[in-house]
Coordinates of C-alpha atoms in Angstrom, one line a residue:
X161 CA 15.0 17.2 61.1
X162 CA 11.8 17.8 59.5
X163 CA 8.7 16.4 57.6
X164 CA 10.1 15.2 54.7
X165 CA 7.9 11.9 54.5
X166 CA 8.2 10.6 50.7
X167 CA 11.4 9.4 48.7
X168 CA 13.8 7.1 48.6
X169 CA 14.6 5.7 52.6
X170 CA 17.5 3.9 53.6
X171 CA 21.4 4.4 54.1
X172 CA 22.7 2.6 51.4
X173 CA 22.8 2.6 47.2
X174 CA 20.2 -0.1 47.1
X175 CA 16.3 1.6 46.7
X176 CA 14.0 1.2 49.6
X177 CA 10.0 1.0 49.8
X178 CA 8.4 4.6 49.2
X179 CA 7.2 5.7 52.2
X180 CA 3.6 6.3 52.9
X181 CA 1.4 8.5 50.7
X182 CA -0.5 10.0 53.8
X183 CA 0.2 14.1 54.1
X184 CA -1.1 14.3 57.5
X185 CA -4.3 15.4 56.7
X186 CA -6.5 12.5 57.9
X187 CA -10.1 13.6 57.0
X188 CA -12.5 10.9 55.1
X189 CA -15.4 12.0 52.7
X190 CA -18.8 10.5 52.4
X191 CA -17.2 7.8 49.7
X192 CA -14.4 7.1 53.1
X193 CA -11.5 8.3 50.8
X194 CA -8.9 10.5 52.8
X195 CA -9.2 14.3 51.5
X196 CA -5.3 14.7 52.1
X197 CA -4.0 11.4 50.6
X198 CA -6.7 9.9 48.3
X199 CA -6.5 6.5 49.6
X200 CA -9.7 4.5 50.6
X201 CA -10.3 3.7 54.0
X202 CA -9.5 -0.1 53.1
X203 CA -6.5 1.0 51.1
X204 CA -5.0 2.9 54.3
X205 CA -5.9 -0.2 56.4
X206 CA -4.2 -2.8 53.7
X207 CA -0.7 -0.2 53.7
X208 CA 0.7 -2.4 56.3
X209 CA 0.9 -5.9 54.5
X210 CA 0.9 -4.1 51.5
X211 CA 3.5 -5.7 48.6
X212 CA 5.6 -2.9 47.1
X213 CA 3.4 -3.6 44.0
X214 CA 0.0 -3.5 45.9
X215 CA 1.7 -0.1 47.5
X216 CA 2.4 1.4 43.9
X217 CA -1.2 0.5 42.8
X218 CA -2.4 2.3 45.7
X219 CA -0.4 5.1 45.4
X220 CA -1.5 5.3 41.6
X221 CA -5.3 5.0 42.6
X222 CA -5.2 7.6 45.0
X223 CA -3.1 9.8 42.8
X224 CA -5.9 9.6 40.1
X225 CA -8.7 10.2 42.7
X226 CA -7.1 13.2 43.5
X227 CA -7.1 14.4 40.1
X228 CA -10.5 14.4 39.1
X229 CA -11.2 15.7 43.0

């Protein structure tokens, strides 16, 4: 067992939702983006409900915040 949190999840050949973005390092800036992750604090709060194609866009926002970070 472990903390392998990203991937593919699931037991069978058909692909699964991506698991959360989050690294366990829960600490928000002054802008309330998450230093470990890159999300906003209304994009972690949305993750829930989220569509798989609301949870790619947020994935690919935080990733780009985290680039020019």
């Amino acid at each position: 067992r472990g903390g392998w949190t990203g991937g593919w999840i699931g037991a069978t050949s058909r692909p699964m939702e991506k698991a959360s973005p989050c690294i366990g390092v829960c600490a928000l800036d002054d802008a309330q983006v998450c230093q470990g992750c890159g999300r906003t604090i209304e994009e972690i709060a949305a993750w829930p409900s989220a569509s798989p194609a609301e949870r790619e866009a947020i994935r690919r926002r935080a990733a780009a915040r985290r680039a020019t970070s």
